[in-house]
mmCIF file of N, CA, C and O in Angstrom:
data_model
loop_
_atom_site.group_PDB
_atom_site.id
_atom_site.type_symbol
_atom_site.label_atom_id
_atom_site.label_comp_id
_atom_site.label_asym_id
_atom_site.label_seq_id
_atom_site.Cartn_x
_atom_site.Cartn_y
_atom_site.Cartn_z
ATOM 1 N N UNK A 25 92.083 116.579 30.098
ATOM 2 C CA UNK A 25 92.822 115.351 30.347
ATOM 3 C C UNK A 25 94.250 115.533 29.874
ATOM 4 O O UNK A 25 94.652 115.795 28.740
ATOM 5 N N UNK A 26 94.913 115.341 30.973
ATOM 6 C CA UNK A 26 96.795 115.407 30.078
ATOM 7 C C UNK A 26 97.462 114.329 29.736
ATOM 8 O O UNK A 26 98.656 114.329 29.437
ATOM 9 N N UNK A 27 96.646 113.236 29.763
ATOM 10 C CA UNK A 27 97.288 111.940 29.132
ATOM 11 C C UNK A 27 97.182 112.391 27.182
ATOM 12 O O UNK A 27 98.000 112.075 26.318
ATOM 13 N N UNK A 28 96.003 113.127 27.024
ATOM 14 C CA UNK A 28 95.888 113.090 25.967
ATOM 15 C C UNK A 28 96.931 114.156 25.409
ATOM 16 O O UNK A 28 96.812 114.459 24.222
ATOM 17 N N UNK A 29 97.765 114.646 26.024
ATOM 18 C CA UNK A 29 99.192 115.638 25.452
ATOM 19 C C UNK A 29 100.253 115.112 25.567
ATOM 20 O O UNK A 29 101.274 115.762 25.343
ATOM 21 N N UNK A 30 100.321 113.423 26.054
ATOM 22 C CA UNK A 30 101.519 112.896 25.159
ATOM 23 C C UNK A 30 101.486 112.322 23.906
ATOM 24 O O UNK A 30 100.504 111.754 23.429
ATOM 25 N N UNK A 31 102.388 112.446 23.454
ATOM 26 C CA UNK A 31 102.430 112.010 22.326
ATOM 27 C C UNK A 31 104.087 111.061 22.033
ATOM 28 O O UNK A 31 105.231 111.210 21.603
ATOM 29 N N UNK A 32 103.093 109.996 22.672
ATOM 30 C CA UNK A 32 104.235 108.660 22.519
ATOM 31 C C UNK A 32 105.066 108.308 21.479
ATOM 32 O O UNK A 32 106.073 107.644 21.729
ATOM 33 N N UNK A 33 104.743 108.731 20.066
ATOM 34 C CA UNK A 33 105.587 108.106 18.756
ATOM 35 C C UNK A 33 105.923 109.402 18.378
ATOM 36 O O UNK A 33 105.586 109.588 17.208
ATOM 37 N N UNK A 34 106.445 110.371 18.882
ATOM 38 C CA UNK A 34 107.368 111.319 18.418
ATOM 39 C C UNK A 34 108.639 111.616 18.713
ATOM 40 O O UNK A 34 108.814 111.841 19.911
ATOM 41 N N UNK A 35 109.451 111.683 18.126
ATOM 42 C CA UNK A 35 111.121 111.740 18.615
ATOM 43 C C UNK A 35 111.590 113.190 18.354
ATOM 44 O O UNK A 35 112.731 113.412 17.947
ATOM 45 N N UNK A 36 110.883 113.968 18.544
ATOM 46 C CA UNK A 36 111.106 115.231 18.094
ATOM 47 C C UNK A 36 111.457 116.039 19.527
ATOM 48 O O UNK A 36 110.592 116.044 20.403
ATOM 49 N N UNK A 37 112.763 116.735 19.757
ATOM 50 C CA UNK A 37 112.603 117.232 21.060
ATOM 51 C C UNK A 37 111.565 118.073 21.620
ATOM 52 O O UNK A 37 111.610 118.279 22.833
ATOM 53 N N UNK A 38 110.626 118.598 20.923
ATOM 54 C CA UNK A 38 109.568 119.310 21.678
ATOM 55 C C UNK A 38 108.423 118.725 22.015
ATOM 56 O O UNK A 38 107.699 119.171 22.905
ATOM 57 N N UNK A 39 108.132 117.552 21.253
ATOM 58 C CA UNK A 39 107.260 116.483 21.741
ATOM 59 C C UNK A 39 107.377 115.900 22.830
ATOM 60 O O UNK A 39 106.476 115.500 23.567
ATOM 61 N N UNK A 40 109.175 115.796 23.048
ATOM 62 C CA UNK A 40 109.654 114.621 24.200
ATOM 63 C C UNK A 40 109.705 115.926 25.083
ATOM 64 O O UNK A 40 109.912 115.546 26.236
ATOM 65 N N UNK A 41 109.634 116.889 25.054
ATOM 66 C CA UNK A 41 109.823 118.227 26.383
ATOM 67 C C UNK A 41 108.016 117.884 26.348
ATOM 68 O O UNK A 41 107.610 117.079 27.186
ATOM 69 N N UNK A 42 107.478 118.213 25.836
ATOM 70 C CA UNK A 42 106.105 118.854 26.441
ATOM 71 C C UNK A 42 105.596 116.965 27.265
ATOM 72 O O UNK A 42 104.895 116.792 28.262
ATOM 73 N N UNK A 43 106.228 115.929 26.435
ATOM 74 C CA UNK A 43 105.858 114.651 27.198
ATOM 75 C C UNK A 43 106.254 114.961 28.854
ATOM 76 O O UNK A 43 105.386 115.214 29.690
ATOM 77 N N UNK A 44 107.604 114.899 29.140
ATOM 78 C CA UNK A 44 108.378 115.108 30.524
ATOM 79 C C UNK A 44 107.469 115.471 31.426
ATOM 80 O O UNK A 44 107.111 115.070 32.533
ATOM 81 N N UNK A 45 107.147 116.426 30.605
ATOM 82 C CA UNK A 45 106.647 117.953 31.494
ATOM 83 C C UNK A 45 104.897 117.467 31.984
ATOM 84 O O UNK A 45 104.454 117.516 33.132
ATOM 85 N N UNK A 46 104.157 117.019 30.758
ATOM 86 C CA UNK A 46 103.169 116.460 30.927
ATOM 87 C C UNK A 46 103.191 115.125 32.588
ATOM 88 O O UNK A 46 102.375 115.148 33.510
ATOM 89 N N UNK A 47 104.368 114.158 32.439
ATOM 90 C CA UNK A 47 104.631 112.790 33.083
ATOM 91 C C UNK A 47 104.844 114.275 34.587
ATOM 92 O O UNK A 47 104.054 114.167 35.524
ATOM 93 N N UNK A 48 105.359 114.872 34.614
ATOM 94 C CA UNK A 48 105.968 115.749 35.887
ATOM 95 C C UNK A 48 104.589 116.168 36.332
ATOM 96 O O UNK A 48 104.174 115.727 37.403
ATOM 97 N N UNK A 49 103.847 116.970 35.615
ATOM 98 C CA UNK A 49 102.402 117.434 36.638
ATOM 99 C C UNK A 49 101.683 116.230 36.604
ATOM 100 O O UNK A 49 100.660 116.400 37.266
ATOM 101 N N UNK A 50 101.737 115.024 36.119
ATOM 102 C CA UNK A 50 100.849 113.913 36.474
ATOM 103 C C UNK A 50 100.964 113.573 37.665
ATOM 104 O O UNK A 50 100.187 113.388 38.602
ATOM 105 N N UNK A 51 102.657 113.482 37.410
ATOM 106 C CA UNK A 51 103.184 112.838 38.825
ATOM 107 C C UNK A 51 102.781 113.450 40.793
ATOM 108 O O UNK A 51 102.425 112.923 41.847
ATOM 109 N N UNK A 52 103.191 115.038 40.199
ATOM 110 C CA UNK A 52 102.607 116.166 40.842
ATOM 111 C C UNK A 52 101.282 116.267 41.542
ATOM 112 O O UNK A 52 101.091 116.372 42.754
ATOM 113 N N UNK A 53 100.423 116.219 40.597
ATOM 114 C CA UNK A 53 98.911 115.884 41.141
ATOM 115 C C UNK A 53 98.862 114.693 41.265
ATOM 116 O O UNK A 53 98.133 114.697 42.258
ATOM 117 N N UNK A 54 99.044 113.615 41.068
ATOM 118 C CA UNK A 54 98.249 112.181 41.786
ATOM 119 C C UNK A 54 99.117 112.203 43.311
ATOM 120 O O UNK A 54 98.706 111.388 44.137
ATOM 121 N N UNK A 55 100.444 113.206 43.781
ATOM 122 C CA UNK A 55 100.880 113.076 44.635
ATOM 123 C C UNK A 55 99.831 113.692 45.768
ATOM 124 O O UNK A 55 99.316 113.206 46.775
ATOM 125 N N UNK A 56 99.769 114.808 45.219
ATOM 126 C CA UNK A 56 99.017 115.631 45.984
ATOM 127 C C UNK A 56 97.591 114.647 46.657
ATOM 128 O O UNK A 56 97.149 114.566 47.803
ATOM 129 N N UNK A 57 97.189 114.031 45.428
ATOM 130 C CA UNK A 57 96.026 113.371 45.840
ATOM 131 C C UNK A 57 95.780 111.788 46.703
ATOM 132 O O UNK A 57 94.938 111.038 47.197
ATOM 133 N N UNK A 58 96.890 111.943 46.490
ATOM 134 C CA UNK A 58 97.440 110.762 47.897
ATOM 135 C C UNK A 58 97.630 109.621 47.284
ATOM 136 O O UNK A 58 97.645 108.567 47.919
ATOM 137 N N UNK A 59 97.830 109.677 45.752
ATOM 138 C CA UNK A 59 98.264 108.682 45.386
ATOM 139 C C UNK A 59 99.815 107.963 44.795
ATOM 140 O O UNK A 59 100.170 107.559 43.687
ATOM 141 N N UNK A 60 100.553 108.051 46.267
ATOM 142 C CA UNK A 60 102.254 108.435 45.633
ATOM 143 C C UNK A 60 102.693 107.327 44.591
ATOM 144 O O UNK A 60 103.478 107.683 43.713
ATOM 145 N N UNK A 61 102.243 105.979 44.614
ATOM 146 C CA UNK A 61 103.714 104.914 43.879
ATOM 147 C C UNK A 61 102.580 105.305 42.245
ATOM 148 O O UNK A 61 103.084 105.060 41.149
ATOM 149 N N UNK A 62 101.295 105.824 42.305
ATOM 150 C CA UNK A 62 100.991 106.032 40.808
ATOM 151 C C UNK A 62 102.074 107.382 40.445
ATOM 152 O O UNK A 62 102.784 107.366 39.440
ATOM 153 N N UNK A 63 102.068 108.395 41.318
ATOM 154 C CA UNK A 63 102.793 109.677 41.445
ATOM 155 C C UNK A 63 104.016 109.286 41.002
ATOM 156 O O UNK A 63 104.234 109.561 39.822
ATOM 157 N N UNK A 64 104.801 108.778 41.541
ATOM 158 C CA UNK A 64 106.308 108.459 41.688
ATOM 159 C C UNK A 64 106.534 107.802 40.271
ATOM 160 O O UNK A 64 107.596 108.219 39.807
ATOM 161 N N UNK A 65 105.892 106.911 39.420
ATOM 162 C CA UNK A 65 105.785 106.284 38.332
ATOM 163 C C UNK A 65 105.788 106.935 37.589
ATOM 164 O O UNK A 65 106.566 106.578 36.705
ATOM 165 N N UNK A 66 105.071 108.243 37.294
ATOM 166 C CA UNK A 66 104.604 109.296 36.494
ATOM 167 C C UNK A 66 106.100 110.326 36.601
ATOM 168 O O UNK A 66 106.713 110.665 35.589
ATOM 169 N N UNK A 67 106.592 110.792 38.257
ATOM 170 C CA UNK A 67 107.924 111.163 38.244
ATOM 171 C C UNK A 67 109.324 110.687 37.809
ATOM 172 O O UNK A 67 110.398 111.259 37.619
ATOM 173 N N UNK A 68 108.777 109.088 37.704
ATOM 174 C CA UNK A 68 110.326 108.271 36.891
ATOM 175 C C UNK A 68 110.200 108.761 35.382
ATOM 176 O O UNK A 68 111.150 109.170 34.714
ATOM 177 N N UNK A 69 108.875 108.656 34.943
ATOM 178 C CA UNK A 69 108.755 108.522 33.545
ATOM 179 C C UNK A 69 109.219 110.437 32.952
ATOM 180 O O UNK A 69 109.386 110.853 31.805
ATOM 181 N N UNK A 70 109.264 110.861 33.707
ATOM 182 C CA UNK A 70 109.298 112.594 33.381
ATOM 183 C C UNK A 70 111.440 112.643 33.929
ATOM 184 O O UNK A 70 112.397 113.182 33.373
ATOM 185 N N UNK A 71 111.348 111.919 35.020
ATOM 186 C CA UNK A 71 112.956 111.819 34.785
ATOM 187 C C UNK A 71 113.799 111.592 33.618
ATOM 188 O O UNK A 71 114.584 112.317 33.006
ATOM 189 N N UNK A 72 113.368 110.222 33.462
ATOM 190 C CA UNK A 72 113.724 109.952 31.814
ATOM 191 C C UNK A 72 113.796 110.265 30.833
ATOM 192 O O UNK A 72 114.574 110.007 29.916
ATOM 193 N N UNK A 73 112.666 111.087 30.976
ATOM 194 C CA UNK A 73 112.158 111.597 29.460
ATOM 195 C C UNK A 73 113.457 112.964 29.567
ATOM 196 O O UNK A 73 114.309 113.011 28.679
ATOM 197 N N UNK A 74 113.471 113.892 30.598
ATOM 198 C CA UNK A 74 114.410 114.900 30.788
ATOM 199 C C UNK A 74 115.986 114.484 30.959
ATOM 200 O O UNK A 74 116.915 115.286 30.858
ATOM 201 N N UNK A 75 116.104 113.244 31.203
ATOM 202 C CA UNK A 75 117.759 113.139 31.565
ATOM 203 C C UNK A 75 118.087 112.382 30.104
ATOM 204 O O UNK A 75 119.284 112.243 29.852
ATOM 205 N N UNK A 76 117.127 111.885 29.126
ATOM 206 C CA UNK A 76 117.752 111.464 27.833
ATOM 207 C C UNK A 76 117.842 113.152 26.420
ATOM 208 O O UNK A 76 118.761 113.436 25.653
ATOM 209 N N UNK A 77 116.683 113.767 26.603
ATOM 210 C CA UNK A 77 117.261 115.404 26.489
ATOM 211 C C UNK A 77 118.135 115.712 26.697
ATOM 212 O O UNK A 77 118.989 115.568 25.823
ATOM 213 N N UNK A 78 118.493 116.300 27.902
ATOM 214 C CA UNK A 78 119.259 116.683 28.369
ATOM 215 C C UNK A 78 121.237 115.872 28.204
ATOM 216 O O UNK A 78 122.372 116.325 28.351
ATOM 217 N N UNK A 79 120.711 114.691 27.880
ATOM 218 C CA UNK A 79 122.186 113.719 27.201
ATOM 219 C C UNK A 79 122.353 114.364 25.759
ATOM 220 O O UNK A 79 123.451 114.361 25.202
ATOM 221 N N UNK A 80 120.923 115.063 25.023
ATOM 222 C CA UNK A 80 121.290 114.362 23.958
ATOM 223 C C UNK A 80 121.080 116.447 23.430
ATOM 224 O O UNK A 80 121.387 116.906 22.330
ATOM 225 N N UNK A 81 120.617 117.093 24.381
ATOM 226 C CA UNK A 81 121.129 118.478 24.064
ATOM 227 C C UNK A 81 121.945 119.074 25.703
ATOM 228 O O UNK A 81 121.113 119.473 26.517
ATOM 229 N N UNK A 82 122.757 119.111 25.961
ATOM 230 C CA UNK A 82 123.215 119.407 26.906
ATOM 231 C C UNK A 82 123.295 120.822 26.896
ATOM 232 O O UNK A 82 123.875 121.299 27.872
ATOM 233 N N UNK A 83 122.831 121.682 25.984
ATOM 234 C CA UNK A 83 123.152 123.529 25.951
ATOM 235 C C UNK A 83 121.623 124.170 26.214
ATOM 236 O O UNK A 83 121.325 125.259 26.704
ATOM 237 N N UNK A 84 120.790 123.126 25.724
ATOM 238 C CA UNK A 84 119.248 123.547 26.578
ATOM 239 C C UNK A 84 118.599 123.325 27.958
ATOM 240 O O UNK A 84 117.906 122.411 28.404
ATOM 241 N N UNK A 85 119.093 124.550 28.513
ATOM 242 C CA UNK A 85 118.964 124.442 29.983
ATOM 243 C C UNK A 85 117.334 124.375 29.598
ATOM 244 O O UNK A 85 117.047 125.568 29.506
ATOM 245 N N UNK A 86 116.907 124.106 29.503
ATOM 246 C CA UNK A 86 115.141 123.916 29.900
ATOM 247 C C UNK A 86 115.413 122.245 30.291
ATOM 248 O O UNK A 86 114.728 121.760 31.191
ATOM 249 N N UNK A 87 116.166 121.617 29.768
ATOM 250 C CA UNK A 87 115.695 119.941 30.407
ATOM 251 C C UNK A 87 116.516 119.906 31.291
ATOM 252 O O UNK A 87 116.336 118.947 32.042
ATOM 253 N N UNK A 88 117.615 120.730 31.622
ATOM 254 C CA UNK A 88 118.341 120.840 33.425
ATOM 255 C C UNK A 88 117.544 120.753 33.766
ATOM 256 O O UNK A 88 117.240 119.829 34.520
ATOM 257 N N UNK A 89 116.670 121.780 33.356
ATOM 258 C CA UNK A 89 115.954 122.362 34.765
ATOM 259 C C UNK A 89 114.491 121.923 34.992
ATOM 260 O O UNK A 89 113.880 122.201 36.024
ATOM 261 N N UNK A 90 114.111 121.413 34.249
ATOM 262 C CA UNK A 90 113.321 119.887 34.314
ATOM 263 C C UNK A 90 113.763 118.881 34.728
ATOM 264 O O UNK A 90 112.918 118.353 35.451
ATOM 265 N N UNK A 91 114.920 118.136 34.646
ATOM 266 C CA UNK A 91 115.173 117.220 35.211
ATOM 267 C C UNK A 91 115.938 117.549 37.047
ATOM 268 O O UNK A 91 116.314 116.670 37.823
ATOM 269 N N UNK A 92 115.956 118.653 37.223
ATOM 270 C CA UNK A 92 115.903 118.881 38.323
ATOM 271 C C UNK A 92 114.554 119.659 39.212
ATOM 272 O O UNK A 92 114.671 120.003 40.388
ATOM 273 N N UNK A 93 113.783 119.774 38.717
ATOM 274 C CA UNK A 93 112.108 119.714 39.572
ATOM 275 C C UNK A 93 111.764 118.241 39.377
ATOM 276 O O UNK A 93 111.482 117.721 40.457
ATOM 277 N N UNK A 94 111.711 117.567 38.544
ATOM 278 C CA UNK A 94 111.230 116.529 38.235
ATOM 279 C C UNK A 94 112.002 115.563 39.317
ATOM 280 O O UNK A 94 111.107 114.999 39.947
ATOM 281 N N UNK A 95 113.032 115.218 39.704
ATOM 282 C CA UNK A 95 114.431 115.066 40.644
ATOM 283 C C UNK A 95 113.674 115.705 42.293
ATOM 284 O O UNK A 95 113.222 115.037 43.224
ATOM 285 N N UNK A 96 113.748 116.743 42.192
ATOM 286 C CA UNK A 96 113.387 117.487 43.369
ATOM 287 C C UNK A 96 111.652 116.844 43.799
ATOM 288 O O UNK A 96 111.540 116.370 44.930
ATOM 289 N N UNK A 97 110.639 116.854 43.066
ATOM 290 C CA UNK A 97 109.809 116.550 43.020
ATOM 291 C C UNK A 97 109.613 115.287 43.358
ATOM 292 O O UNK A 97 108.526 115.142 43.918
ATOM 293 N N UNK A 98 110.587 113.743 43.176
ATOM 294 C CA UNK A 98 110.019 112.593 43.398
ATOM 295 C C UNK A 98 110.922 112.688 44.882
ATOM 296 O O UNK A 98 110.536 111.997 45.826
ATOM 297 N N UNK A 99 111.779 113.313 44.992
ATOM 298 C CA UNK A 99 112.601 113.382 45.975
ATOM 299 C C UNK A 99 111.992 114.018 47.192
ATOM 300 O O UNK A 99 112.623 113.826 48.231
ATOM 301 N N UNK A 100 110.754 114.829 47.292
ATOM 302 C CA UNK A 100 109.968 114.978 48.137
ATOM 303 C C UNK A 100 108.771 114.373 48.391
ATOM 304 O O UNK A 100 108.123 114.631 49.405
ATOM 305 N N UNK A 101 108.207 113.114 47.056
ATOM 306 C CA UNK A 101 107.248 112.527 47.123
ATOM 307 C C UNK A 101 107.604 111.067 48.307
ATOM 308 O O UNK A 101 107.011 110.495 49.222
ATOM 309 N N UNK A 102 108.612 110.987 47.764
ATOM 310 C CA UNK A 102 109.271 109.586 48.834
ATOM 311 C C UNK A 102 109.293 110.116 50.096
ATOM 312 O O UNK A 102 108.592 109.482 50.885
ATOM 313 N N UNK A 103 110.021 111.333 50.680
ATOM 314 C CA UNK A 103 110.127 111.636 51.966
ATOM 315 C C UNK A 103 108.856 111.899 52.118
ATOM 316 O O UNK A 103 108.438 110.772 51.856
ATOM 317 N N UNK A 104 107.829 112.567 52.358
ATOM 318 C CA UNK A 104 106.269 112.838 52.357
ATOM 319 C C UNK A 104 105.857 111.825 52.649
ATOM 320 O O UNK A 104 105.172 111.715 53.665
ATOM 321 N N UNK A 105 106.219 110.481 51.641
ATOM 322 C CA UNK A 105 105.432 109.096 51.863
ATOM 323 C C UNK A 105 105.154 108.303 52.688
ATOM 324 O O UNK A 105 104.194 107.613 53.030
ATOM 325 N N UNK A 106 106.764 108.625 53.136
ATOM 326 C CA UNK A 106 107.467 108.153 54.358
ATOM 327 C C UNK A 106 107.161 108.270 55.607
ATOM 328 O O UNK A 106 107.143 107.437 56.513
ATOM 329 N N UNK A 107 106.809 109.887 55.567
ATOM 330 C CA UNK A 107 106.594 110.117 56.654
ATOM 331 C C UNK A 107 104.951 110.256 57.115
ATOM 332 O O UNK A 107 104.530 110.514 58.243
ATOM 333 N N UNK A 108 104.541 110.123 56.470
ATOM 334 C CA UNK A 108 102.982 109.156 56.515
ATOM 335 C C UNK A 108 102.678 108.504 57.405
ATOM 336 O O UNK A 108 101.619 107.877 57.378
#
């Protein structure tokens, strides 16, 4: 279960990276499984989590580049949806 690898009351940047990252394959698989606005919810929450990182270390390219799959990722869940 990967709900159980967030860990909501930590402010520690590796907590809030492995959260993102966790919210990004949630988002990922419930897409896959045809379930996009749960998907897309799971992709906002992994945006966030990577674009307040990424504010708050701007020299660790690991949350670029998370917040751009994560970006890329809801950005193909909407078109996909769409075209449904």
């Amino acid at each position: 279960e990967l709900e159980g690898l967030i860990d909501r009351n930590s402010d520690k940047p590796e907590a809030r990276h492995r959260n993102a990252l966790v919210n990004l394959r949630i988002g990922e698989t419930l897409g896959l499984l045809g379930q996009g606005q749960p998907g897309l919810a799971r992709l906002r929450d992994a945006i966030a989590g990577f674009e307040a990182l990424h504010d708050e270390y701007p020299d660790d390219l690991r949350y670029l580049a998370g917040l751009a799959e994560a970006l890329d990722e809801a950005g193909n869940r909407v078109f996909f949806d769409r075209a449904r």
